[in-house]
Amino acid sequence: MNGRYTLFRAHDIRGKREAFAGTEGERLGAALALYFIHTLKVMRVVLARDARLGGAELQQQLLSVFCKAGLEVLLEPNPIGTCQFYYACLSHIDAAAVMVTASHNPASYLGMKLVGPNLQVISMGHGPAGGLELIQQLYEANEPINEIGRQGSVHMLDTLGAFITYSAELANVGSRDVSGLSVGCDFQHGSAGCAIGRALGELGVHYSALHLIPNGNFPQGDPNPGIEASMQDAKAFLAVKPLPLFFAYDGDGDRMDVLYKGRQLSPSLVLLSIADELVNLNKDGCEPTFLFDVKASPPLLFEMRRRGYKVAIVQPGHSAVKQRMNSSRTDFLLCAAEESAHYYYQLKGMDGTRYASENTLFYTLLILKAYKKNPSLFETARALQDAFYREREWSVSITDEQDRSAFLEKVQLYLLSKGAKAVSHDSRGNSLGATLYRYGLDEGATLSASWFQVFQRLSQSEDNLLRFEVLASDQGLGRSIAEAVKALQSGFHQTR
């Protein structure tokens, strides 16, 4: 492997754009083709990209290699969002698939997300023969493609209209349900604006769009609505035109922040607001379970249970969430929300089979439907969110492993001295992929008058990056905990 770059991540292939320069794209394409043909046993592949710089060149390299290997390529030649890509996969469920994207990362990054037949998760340790583990081995071995004597074929796809129709039908949303609403959207110059904007317009929703045109330079900043600097234009817009609902999407459109009356409503509380709508879409006699990542607030979990909903928690990350939703044999895990603003749902395939994946257009429409029907749902969720303190996720980069371990030890000693308990597995023994330091909490069943929860995790998508988030019963306690942890970071490079 190219020693200058780390390409193979926990959930996808991602790195600085120069890591894909020259023949590296062809080398990656050869590894993917070998994996598809010999491990997945498929001869068809969906190939798409978003608007990232270098994406068109990498897509062309992959196309050439796949055709050389004899694969039938189902090609989306124009930039699309990742959720539209997943729809293309649903429409060709027997094919493997590659989406050229680097999601919310800065403009200097490039990469790809991989899917197997039946929307099977392909990541590090997930997928046949270890998924990305085997693909990395094939890449490092640099094995050539053995031409089979015939050139593969190319079939052009244009799924935009069908994706919009599918998403609206999946949400059971027509113009009667959302027409007349006025909302704002910030597309961060990513690739989701075409589908979402067209869908809103066709359904009679008036939308004000910021940064609508796809632009891989991302002149507004990193295409990440979780970064305050990237949301400055949105905040300025809302100061002049205070719309009650505002949606912000990341670079490839599979991440969606919802702002209610100018402030973010955390994804778990968004799910609370539309829980009845989700249940109404799935009246098939099977009681659904709502899945939340480990950062979900204890008051939210308590309120979901109080209203009679079944809930469970899962470690964060695309692969972990989808794998959990697809593999459950005891519970119907209908949907999930990560506090990073990723939403998941048991999508319906063309034959009615369910596949866990993402569709932010579906969720956008369902949120609008719920809001038009009963705006007080969102007011109630906001009141619940305001009832506790949240220091939104921040990061600290520590490149030296010994320094990183020493820092984490200091954090642990401090939090244990405050009476917290460290939790790294759920009640069934499943890893949370993170450490929760919890004080005054009883597995979400009860809430003490004074409580806090600190989330700590090593990033699986970026090198040497530790992530933290603090929730607490009140601002004074939460801020004191967050400031103490940040004080221990002194001397290390920090990012947001």
Short mmCIF file of C-alpha atoms in Angstrom, two decimals:
data_model
loop_
_atom_site.label_atom_id
_atom_site.label_comp_id
_atom_site.label_asym_id
_atom_site.label_seq_id
_atom_site.Cartn_x
_atom_site.Cartn_y
_atom_site.Cartn_z
CA MET A 1 0.00 0.00 0.00
CA ASN A 2 1.10 3.54 -0.64
CA GLY A 3 2.86 4.34 2.63
CA ARG A 4 2.08 8.06 2.47
CA TYR A 5 -1.67 7.59 2.77
CA THR A 6 -4.23 5.67 4.80
CA LEU A 7 -6.97 4.74 2.34
CA PHE A 8 -8.80 1.85 3.94
CA ARG A 9 -11.00 3.09 6.77
CA ALA A 10 -13.51 1.37 9.04
CA HIS A 11 -16.49 2.09 6.79
CA ASP A 12 -15.12 3.03 3.37
CA ILE A 13 -12.10 3.96 1.27
CA ARG A 14 -11.10 7.57 1.85
CA GLY A 15 -8.01 9.78 1.73
CA LYS A 16 -6.44 12.92 0.32
CA ARG A 17 -7.17 13.36 -3.38
CA GLU A 18 -3.55 12.90 -4.41
CA ALA A 19 -3.67 9.34 -3.04
CA PHE A 20 -5.90 8.46 -6.02
CA ALA A 21 -3.73 10.18 -8.64
CA GLY A 22 -2.00 8.51 -11.56
CA THR A 23 -2.57 4.77 -11.75
CA GLU A 24 -3.78 4.42 -8.15
CA GLY A 25 -7.41 4.59 -9.25
CA GLU A 26 -6.84 1.74 -11.70
CA ARG A 27 -5.09 -0.26 -8.99
CA LEU A 28 -8.05 0.19 -6.66
CA GLY A 29 -10.42 -0.67 -9.48
CA ALA A 30 -8.57 -3.93 -10.13
CA ALA A 31 -8.83 -4.92 -6.46
CA LEU A 32 -12.55 -4.14 -6.47
CA ALA A 33 -13.15 -6.06 -9.71
CA LEU A 34 -11.37 -9.13 -8.35
CA TYR A 35 -13.42 -8.97 -5.16
CA PHE A 36 -16.71 -8.55 -7.02
CA ILE A 37 -16.05 -11.38 -9.47
CA HIS A 38 -14.33 -13.98 -7.30
CA THR A 39 -15.72 -13.28 -3.81
CA LEU A 40 -19.16 -11.76 -4.36
CA LYS A 41 -19.67 -13.85 -7.52
CA VAL A 42 -21.31 -10.99 -9.41
CA MET A 43 -20.77 -9.67 -12.92
CA ARG A 44 -22.74 -6.40 -12.59
CA VAL A 45 -21.80 -3.21 -10.73
CA VAL A 46 -23.58 0.11 -10.18
CA LEU A 47 -21.08 2.96 -10.51
CA ALA A 48 -21.91 6.52 -9.40
CA ARG A 49 -20.23 9.66 -8.06
CA ASP A 50 -20.97 12.96 -6.39
CA ALA A 51 -19.53 16.34 -7.41
CA ARG A 52 -16.18 16.07 -5.61
CA LEU A 53 -13.06 17.31 -7.34
CA GLY A 54 -11.33 14.34 -8.93
CA GLY A 55 -14.50 12.25 -8.77
CA ALA A 56 -15.10 12.23 -12.52
CA GLU A 57 -11.53 11.13 -13.23
CA LEU A 58 -11.70 8.35 -10.64
CA GLN A 59 -15.08 7.20 -11.92
CA GLN A 60 -13.65 7.03 -15.45
CA GLN A 61 -10.69 4.94 -14.25
CA LEU A 62 -12.99 2.54 -12.42
CA LEU A 63 -15.26 2.30 -15.46
CA SER A 64 -12.33 1.38 -17.70
CA VAL A 65 -11.02 -1.28 -15.31
CA PHE A 66 -14.45 -2.80 -14.69
CA CYS A 67 -15.11 -3.07 -18.43
CA LYS A 68 -11.68 -4.60 -18.95
CA ALA A 69 -12.57 -7.21 -16.33
CA GLY A 70 -15.74 -8.07 -18.23
CA LEU A 71 -18.19 -6.51 -15.78
CA GLU A 72 -21.52 -5.03 -16.83
CA VAL A 73 -21.45 -1.46 -15.53
CA LEU A 74 -24.68 0.34 -14.65
CA LEU A 75 -23.42 3.90 -14.86
CA GLU A 76 -24.78 7.10 -13.30
CA PRO A 77 -22.58 9.53 -15.28
CA ASN A 78 -23.71 12.76 -13.58
CA PRO A 79 -23.23 13.74 -9.92
CA ILE A 80 -25.87 12.37 -7.55
CA GLY A 81 -26.30 12.05 -3.81
CA THR A 82 -25.51 8.85 -1.94
CA CYS A 83 -29.18 8.21 -1.08
CA GLN A 84 -30.06 8.26 -4.78
CA PHE A 85 -27.15 5.86 -5.28
CA TYR A 86 -28.71 3.48 -2.73
CA TYR A 87 -31.97 3.67 -4.69
CA ALA A 88 -30.06 2.66 -7.84
CA CYS A 89 -28.73 -0.31 -5.85
CA LEU A 90 -32.27 -1.24 -4.79
CA SER A 91 -33.29 -1.15 -8.45
CA HIS A 92 -30.45 -3.56 -9.34
CA ILE A 93 -30.35 -5.63 -6.21
CA ASP A 94 -28.20 -8.40 -7.71
CA ALA A 95 -25.30 -6.02 -8.46
CA ALA A 96 -22.34 -4.81 -6.43
CA ALA A 97 -21.96 -1.04 -6.28
CA VAL A 98 -19.41 1.77 -5.91
CA MET A 99 -20.14 5.38 -4.99
CA VAL A 100 -17.24 7.80 -5.52
CA THR A 101 -17.50 10.29 -2.63
CA ALA A 102 -15.78 11.53 0.50
CA SER A 103 -19.02 12.51 2.24
CA HIS A 104 -18.58 15.50 4.59
CA ASN A 105 -14.78 15.68 4.40
CA PRO A 106 -12.96 18.78 3.09
CA ALA A 107 -12.52 19.41 -0.64
CA SER A 108 -9.04 17.89 -0.57
CA TYR A 109 -10.48 14.41 0.12
CA LEU A 110 -11.74 11.71 -2.24
CA GLY A 111 -12.91 8.16 -1.71
CA MET A 112 -15.65 5.62 -2.28
CA LYS A 113 -18.41 3.71 -0.51
CA LEU A 114 -19.02 0.07 -1.41
CA VAL A 115 -22.15 -2.07 -1.39
CA GLY A 116 -22.68 -5.73 -2.20
CA PRO A 117 -25.78 -7.39 -3.67
CA ASN A 118 -28.92 -6.91 -1.54
CA LEU A 119 -27.40 -3.67 -0.20
CA GLN A 120 -24.95 -5.79 1.77
CA VAL A 121 -22.55 -3.79 3.93
CA ILE A 122 -18.98 -3.87 2.60
CA SER A 123 -16.63 -2.33 5.15
CA MET A 124 -13.69 -3.31 7.34
CA GLY A 125 -14.69 -6.67 8.80
CA HIS A 126 -18.20 -6.59 7.30
CA GLY A 127 -18.95 -8.45 4.08
CA PRO A 128 -17.81 -11.75 2.57
CA ALA A 129 -14.20 -12.69 3.39
CA GLY A 130 -13.85 -9.65 5.64
CA GLY A 131 -15.06 -7.04 3.14
CA LEU A 132 -12.55 -4.20 2.97
CA GLU A 133 -9.93 -6.37 4.67
CA LEU A 134 -9.72 -8.62 1.60
CA ILE A 135 -9.99 -5.68 -0.81
CA GLN A 136 -7.03 -4.05 0.94
CA GLN A 137 -5.03 -7.28 0.60
CA LEU A 138 -5.85 -7.44 -3.12
CA TYR A 139 -4.85 -3.78 -3.49
CA GLU A 140 -1.54 -4.32 -1.72
CA ALA A 141 -0.82 -7.45 -3.78
CA ASN A 142 -1.43 -5.35 -6.93
CA GLU A 143 -2.73 -8.35 -8.81
CA PRO A 144 -3.53 -7.74 -12.49
CA ILE A 145 -6.94 -8.24 -14.03
CA ASN A 146 -7.17 -11.44 -16.04
CA GLU A 147 -9.10 -10.41 -19.10
CA ILE A 148 -11.86 -12.89 -19.92
CA GLY A 149 -11.73 -12.29 -23.65
CA ARG A 150 -14.62 -9.86 -23.93
CA GLN A 151 -15.12 -6.24 -22.99
CA GLY A 152 -17.73 -5.50 -20.36
CA SER A 153 -20.78 -3.45 -21.29
CA VAL A 154 -22.02 -0.07 -20.08
CA HIS A 155 -25.68 0.76 -19.42
CA MET A 156 -26.57 4.37 -18.65
CA LEU A 157 -28.77 5.08 -15.64
CA ASP A 158 -30.93 8.11 -14.89
CA THR A 159 -32.68 7.40 -11.60
CA LEU A 160 -33.60 10.95 -10.54
CA GLY A 161 -37.31 10.90 -11.32
CA ALA A 162 -37.81 7.32 -10.13
CA PHE A 163 -35.91 8.05 -6.89
CA ILE A 164 -38.19 10.99 -6.11
CA THR A 165 -41.34 8.98 -6.82
CA TYR A 166 -40.08 6.04 -4.75
CA SER A 167 -39.16 8.24 -1.77
CA ALA A 168 -42.51 10.04 -1.73
CA GLU A 169 -44.43 6.76 -1.97
CA LEU A 170 -42.25 5.22 0.75
CA ALA A 171 -43.18 8.12 3.05
CA ASN A 172 -46.81 8.06 1.84
CA VAL A 173 -46.51 11.78 1.15
CA GLY A 174 -48.46 13.62 -1.53
CA SER A 175 -48.88 17.31 -2.22
CA ARG A 176 -51.91 17.41 0.11
CA ASP A 177 -49.61 16.50 3.01
CA VAL A 178 -46.93 19.19 2.57
CA SER A 179 -48.05 21.81 0.04
CA GLY A 180 -48.01 25.40 1.22
CA LEU A 181 -45.16 24.92 3.66
CA SER A 182 -42.13 27.22 3.46
CA VAL A 183 -38.76 25.80 4.45
CA GLY A 184 -35.08 26.56 4.03
CA CYS A 185 -32.35 24.24 2.78
CA ASP A 186 -28.57 24.46 2.72
CA PHE A 187 -27.06 21.95 0.31
CA GLN A 188 -23.46 22.96 1.11
CA HIS A 189 -22.64 22.84 -2.66
CA GLY A 190 -23.03 19.05 -2.41
CA SER A 191 -24.92 16.69 -4.69
CA ALA A 192 -28.30 16.19 -2.98
CA GLY A 193 -29.88 19.47 -4.02
CA CYS A 194 -31.19 18.38 -7.41
CA ALA A 195 -33.29 15.50 -6.06
CA ILE A 196 -34.50 17.18 -2.88
CA GLY A 197 -35.19 20.55 -4.51
CA ARG A 198 -37.12 18.98 -7.37
CA ALA A 199 -39.14 16.80 -4.99
CA LEU A 200 -40.10 19.76 -2.80
CA GLY A 201 -41.09 21.84 -5.81
CA GLU A 202 -43.23 19.07 -7.30
CA LEU A 203 -45.05 18.62 -3.98
CA GLY A 204 -45.85 22.31 -3.61
CA VAL A 205 -43.33 23.14 -0.89
CA HIS A 206 -41.74 26.59 -1.19
CA TYR A 207 -38.06 26.21 -0.40
CA SER A 208 -35.28 28.77 -0.12
CA ALA A 209 -32.03 27.10 -1.17
CA LEU A 210 -28.52 28.06 -0.13
CA HIS A 211 -25.44 26.68 -1.93
CA LEU A 212 -27.61 24.67 -4.30
CA ILE A 213 -25.20 24.25 -7.24
CA PRO A 214 -22.81 21.27 -6.82
CA ASN A 215 -19.27 22.58 -6.52
CA GLY A 216 -16.40 20.36 -5.43
CA ASN A 217 -14.40 23.39 -4.31
CA PHE A 218 -16.95 23.86 -1.49
CA PRO A 219 -16.44 27.64 -1.29
CA GLN A 220 -18.70 27.90 1.79
CA GLY A 221 -16.34 25.62 3.75
CA ASP A 222 -16.27 21.90 4.46
CA PRO A 223 -19.59 20.33 3.34
CA ASN A 224 -20.36 19.38 6.93
CA PRO A 225 -23.41 20.93 8.64
CA GLY A 226 -21.97 19.83 11.98
CA ILE A 227 -19.20 22.45 11.67
CA GLU A 228 -20.22 25.88 12.88
CA ALA A 229 -18.12 27.69 10.26
CA SER A 230 -19.93 25.87 7.44
CA MET A 231 -23.32 27.02 8.77
CA GLN A 232 -22.61 30.74 9.00
CA ASP A 233 -24.57 31.55 5.83
CA ALA A 234 -27.50 29.49 7.05
CA LYS A 235 -27.54 31.26 10.41
CA ALA A 236 -27.35 34.65 8.69
CA PHE A 237 -30.22 33.69 6.39
CA LEU A 238 -32.40 32.58 9.30
CA ALA A 239 -31.68 35.80 11.18
CA VAL A 240 -33.33 37.69 8.31
CA LYS A 241 -35.96 35.08 7.39
CA PRO A 242 -36.76 33.02 10.50
CA LEU A 243 -38.38 29.93 8.98
CA PRO A 244 -39.50 27.30 11.50
CA LEU A 245 -37.87 24.40 9.61
CA PHE A 246 -34.48 24.46 7.95
CA PHE A 247 -32.59 21.45 6.55
CA ALA A 248 -28.83 21.25 6.01
CA TYR A 249 -27.28 18.38 4.05
CA ASP A 250 -23.66 17.28 3.78
CA GLY A 251 -21.56 16.82 0.65
CA ASP A 252 -23.14 13.57 -0.51
CA GLY A 253 -26.53 14.16 1.06
CA ASP A 254 -26.73 11.21 3.45
CA ARG A 255 -26.42 13.46 6.49
CA MET A 256 -29.15 15.94 7.43
CA ASP A 257 -29.24 18.50 10.21
CA VAL A 258 -32.71 19.78 11.11
CA LEU A 259 -32.93 23.30 12.53
CA TYR A 260 -36.18 24.11 14.31
CA LYS A 261 -36.73 27.83 14.86
CA GLY A 262 -33.07 28.52 14.13
CA ARG A 263 -31.43 25.89 16.35
CA GLN A 264 -30.49 22.30 15.70
CA LEU A 265 -32.96 19.71 16.90
CA SER A 266 -30.87 16.66 17.71
CA PRO A 267 -31.53 13.69 15.39
CA SER A 268 -32.86 11.48 18.17
CA LEU A 269 -35.44 14.15 19.02
CA VAL A 270 -36.33 14.50 15.34
CA LEU A 271 -37.06 10.78 15.38
CA LEU A 272 -39.22 11.27 18.48
CA SER A 273 -41.20 13.95 16.61
CA ILE A 274 -42.01 11.64 13.69
CA ALA A 275 -42.26 8.37 15.63
CA ASP A 276 -46.02 8.07 15.14
CA GLU A 277 -45.66 8.67 11.40
CA LEU A 278 -43.02 5.93 11.19
CA VAL A 279 -45.23 3.48 13.09
CA ASN A 280 -48.23 4.35 10.90
CA LEU A 281 -46.21 3.43 7.81
CA ASN A 282 -45.55 -0.03 9.26
CA LYS A 283 -48.83 -1.39 10.61
CA ASP A 284 -48.05 -5.01 9.83
CA GLY A 285 -48.45 -6.52 13.26
CA CYS A 286 -44.76 -6.36 14.08
CA GLU A 287 -43.89 -3.96 16.90
CA PRO A 288 -40.96 -1.86 15.69
CA THR A 289 -37.84 -0.97 17.65
CA PHE A 290 -36.25 2.48 17.34
CA LEU A 291 -32.46 2.34 17.31
CA PHE A 292 -30.28 5.17 18.66
CA ASP A 293 -26.54 5.56 18.86
CA VAL A 294 -24.82 5.68 22.23
CA LYS A 295 -24.78 9.50 22.28
CA ALA A 296 -28.58 9.73 22.41
CA SER A 297 -29.67 11.63 25.50
CA PRO A 298 -30.99 9.70 28.52
CA PRO A 299 -34.09 11.99 28.70
CA LEU A 300 -34.91 11.06 25.09
CA LEU A 301 -34.64 7.32 25.77
CA PHE A 302 -36.73 7.77 28.91
CA GLU A 303 -39.42 9.69 26.97
CA MET A 304 -39.53 7.13 24.13
CA ARG A 305 -40.10 4.35 26.64
CA ARG A 306 -42.71 6.42 28.49
CA ARG A 307 -44.68 6.77 25.25
CA GLY A 308 -44.60 3.01 24.74
CA TYR A 309 -41.95 2.75 22.04
CA LYS A 310 -39.33 0.01 22.07
CA VAL A 311 -35.78 1.40 21.95
CA ALA A 312 -32.26 0.03 21.73
CA ILE A 313 -28.80 1.55 21.39
CA VAL A 314 -26.00 0.74 18.97
CA GLN A 315 -22.45 1.86 18.39
CA PRO A 316 -22.17 4.71 15.86
CA GLY A 317 -21.00 4.25 12.28
CA HIS A 318 -22.73 3.37 8.99
CA SER A 319 -21.58 -0.24 8.96
CA ALA A 320 -22.38 -0.98 12.59
CA VAL A 321 -25.89 0.48 12.37
CA LYS A 322 -26.84 -1.22 9.11
CA GLN A 323 -25.31 -4.53 10.17
CA ARG A 324 -27.30 -4.43 13.41
CA MET A 325 -30.54 -3.56 11.61
CA ASN A 326 -30.08 -6.28 8.99
CA SER A 327 -28.91 -9.05 11.30
CA SER A 328 -31.48 -8.81 14.11
CA ARG A 329 -33.52 -12.01 14.37
CA THR A 330 -35.56 -11.10 17.44
CA ASP A 331 -36.54 -7.43 16.99
CA PHE A 332 -37.83 -5.49 13.98
CA LEU A 333 -35.34 -2.63 13.95
CA LEU A 334 -37.39 -0.23 11.86
CA CYS A 335 -35.23 2.88 11.89
CA ALA A 336 -32.20 4.48 13.48
CA ALA A 337 -30.70 7.89 14.12
CA GLU A 338 -27.10 8.80 14.81
CA GLU A 339 -26.36 12.06 16.59
CA SER A 340 -23.98 12.84 13.70
CA ALA A 341 -27.23 13.44 11.72
CA HIS A 342 -27.40 10.16 9.82
CA TYR A 343 -30.82 8.54 9.57
CA TYR A 344 -31.57 4.94 8.61
CA TYR A 345 -34.71 3.08 7.60
CA GLN A 346 -35.80 -0.37 6.49
CA LEU A 347 -36.21 0.58 2.83
CA LYS A 348 -38.52 -1.51 0.68
CA GLY A 349 -37.00 -3.17 -2.37
CA MET A 350 -38.90 -3.61 -5.63
CA ASP A 351 -40.12 -7.01 -4.41
CA GLY A 352 -41.15 -5.74 -0.97
CA THR A 353 -38.04 -7.07 0.81
CA ARG A 354 -36.64 -4.72 3.47
CA TYR A 355 -33.06 -3.42 3.36
CA ALA A 356 -31.57 -1.13 6.02
CA SER A 357 -30.07 1.96 4.41
CA GLU A 358 -30.31 5.77 4.16
CA ASN A 359 -32.74 8.07 2.39
CA THR A 360 -32.72 11.68 3.57
CA LEU A 361 -35.38 12.64 1.01
CA PHE A 362 -37.76 10.14 2.63
CA TYR A 363 -37.02 11.62 6.06
CA THR A 364 -37.31 15.21 4.81
CA LEU A 365 -40.78 14.52 3.43
CA LEU A 366 -41.90 12.65 6.54
CA ILE A 367 -40.72 15.50 8.79
CA LEU A 368 -42.67 18.01 6.68
CA LYS A 369 -45.77 15.82 6.81
CA ALA A 370 -45.57 15.49 10.60
CA TYR A 371 -44.96 19.24 11.00
CA LYS A 372 -47.92 20.28 8.84
CA LYS A 373 -50.18 17.87 10.70
CA ASN A 374 -49.05 18.84 14.21
CA PRO A 375 -46.35 21.52 14.70
CA SER A 376 -46.57 21.09 18.49
CA LEU A 377 -44.68 17.80 18.17
CA PHE A 378 -41.54 19.76 17.36
CA GLU A 379 -42.19 22.30 20.08
CA THR A 380 -42.45 19.44 22.59
CA ALA A 381 -39.21 17.93 21.32
CA ARG A 382 -37.45 21.29 21.58
CA ALA A 383 -38.68 21.70 25.16
CA LEU A 384 -37.27 18.28 26.02
CA GLN A 385 -33.94 19.17 24.42
CA ASP A 386 -33.82 22.46 26.32
CA ALA A 387 -34.43 20.60 29.58
CA PHE A 388 -30.85 19.33 29.61
CA TYR A 389 -27.43 20.67 28.59
CA ARG A 390 -25.51 19.45 25.55
CA GLU A 391 -21.95 20.32 24.59
CA ARG A 392 -22.01 19.24 20.95
CA GLU A 393 -19.32 16.85 19.75
CA TRP A 394 -15.76 18.21 19.52
CA SER A 395 -12.53 16.53 18.51
CA VAL A 396 -8.90 16.53 19.55
CA SER A 397 -6.10 15.24 17.33
CA ILE A 398 -3.21 13.52 19.10
CA THR A 399 -0.81 11.82 16.72
CA ASP A 400 1.51 10.19 19.25
CA GLU A 401 -0.02 6.96 20.57
CA GLN A 402 1.61 7.23 23.99
CA ASP A 403 0.44 10.83 24.39
CA ARG A 404 -3.05 9.76 23.34
CA SER A 405 -3.12 6.95 25.91
CA ALA A 406 -1.83 9.27 28.63
CA PHE A 407 -4.51 11.83 27.80
CA LEU A 408 -7.30 9.22 27.89
CA GLU A 409 -6.05 7.95 31.22
CA LYS A 410 -6.26 11.48 32.63
CA VAL A 411 -9.81 11.83 31.32
CA GLN A 412 -10.80 8.53 32.87
CA LEU A 413 -9.29 9.34 36.26
CA TYR A 414 -11.04 12.70 36.31
CA LEU A 415 -14.47 11.34 35.41
CA LEU A 416 -14.23 8.39 37.78
CA SER A 417 -13.30 10.82 40.53
CA LYS A 418 -16.62 12.59 39.82
CA GLY A 419 -18.47 9.35 40.53
CA ALA A 420 -19.05 8.29 36.92
CA LYS A 421 -19.14 4.67 35.74
CA ALA A 422 -17.44 3.65 32.50
CA VAL A 423 -19.68 1.67 30.12
CA SER A 424 -18.44 0.14 26.85
CA HIS A 425 -21.04 -2.63 26.19
CA ASP A 426 -24.83 -2.76 26.17
CA SER A 427 -26.94 -5.03 28.37
CA ARG A 428 -26.58 -7.88 25.85
CA GLY A 429 -22.81 -7.64 25.75
CA ASN A 430 -22.61 -5.89 22.37
CA SER A 431 -19.74 -3.43 22.02
CA LEU A 432 -20.78 0.22 21.93
CA GLY A 433 -17.69 1.14 19.93
CA ALA A 434 -17.11 3.92 22.44
CA THR A 435 -16.87 4.59 26.15
CA LEU A 436 -19.70 6.28 28.03
CA TYR A 437 -18.96 7.83 31.39
CA ARG A 438 -22.33 7.99 33.16
CA TYR A 439 -23.30 9.54 36.47
CA GLY A 440 -26.76 9.58 38.03
CA LEU A 441 -28.24 7.31 35.37
CA ASP A 442 -29.80 3.86 35.62
CA GLU A 443 -29.68 2.41 32.08
CA GLY A 444 -32.11 5.11 30.97
CA ALA A 445 -34.87 3.73 33.22
CA THR A 446 -34.60 6.54 35.76
CA LEU A 447 -33.04 9.99 35.84
CA SER A 448 -31.52 11.50 38.96
CA ALA A 449 -31.93 15.19 39.64
CA SER A 450 -28.23 15.61 38.84
CA TRP A 451 -26.68 13.51 36.05
CA PHE A 452 -24.13 13.65 33.25
CA GLN A 453 -22.94 11.51 30.37
CA VAL A 454 -19.61 11.86 28.55
CA PHE A 455 -19.16 10.15 25.18
CA GLN A 456 -15.59 9.26 24.13
CA ARG A 457 -14.49 7.50 20.93
CA LEU A 458 -11.51 7.20 18.61
CA SER A 459 -12.63 8.21 15.11
CA GLN A 460 -12.88 5.37 12.61
CA SER A 461 -12.80 7.65 9.56
CA GLU A 462 -10.02 10.11 10.41
CA ASP A 463 -6.55 9.40 11.76
CA ASN A 464 -5.66 10.01 15.42
CA LEU A 465 -8.88 11.88 16.13
CA LEU A 466 -10.66 11.51 19.47
CA ARG A 467 -14.29 12.60 19.72
CA PHE A 468 -16.11 13.82 22.84
CA GLU A 469 -19.60 14.97 23.70
CA VAL A 470 -21.13 15.96 27.05
CA LEU A 471 -24.76 15.78 28.17
CA ALA A 472 -25.86 16.89 31.62
CA SER A 473 -28.90 17.69 33.73
CA ASP A 474 -28.01 21.39 33.81
CA GLN A 475 -25.71 23.91 32.14
CA GLY A 476 -23.47 24.49 35.15
CA LEU A 477 -22.65 20.81 35.58
CA GLY A 478 -22.30 20.14 31.84
CA ARG A 479 -20.02 23.09 31.21
CA SER A 480 -17.82 22.27 34.18
CA ILE A 481 -17.35 18.70 32.92
CA ALA A 482 -16.71 19.78 29.32
CA GLU A 483 -14.27 22.52 30.35
CA ALA A 484 -12.37 20.11 32.61
CA VAL A 485 -11.97 17.58 29.79
CA LYS A 486 -10.91 20.32 27.36
CA ALA A 487 -8.39 21.62 29.90
CA LEU A 488 -6.73 18.20 29.86
CA GLN A 489 -6.27 18.63 26.09
CA SER A 490 -3.81 21.47 26.66
CA GLY A 491 -0.84 21.12 24.35
CA PHE A 492 -2.64 18.99 21.75
CA HIS A 493 -4.01 20.15 18.41
CA GLN A 494 -7.82 20.52 18.55
CA THR A 495 -10.41 20.60 15.79
CA ARG A 496 -14.16 20.99 15.65
#
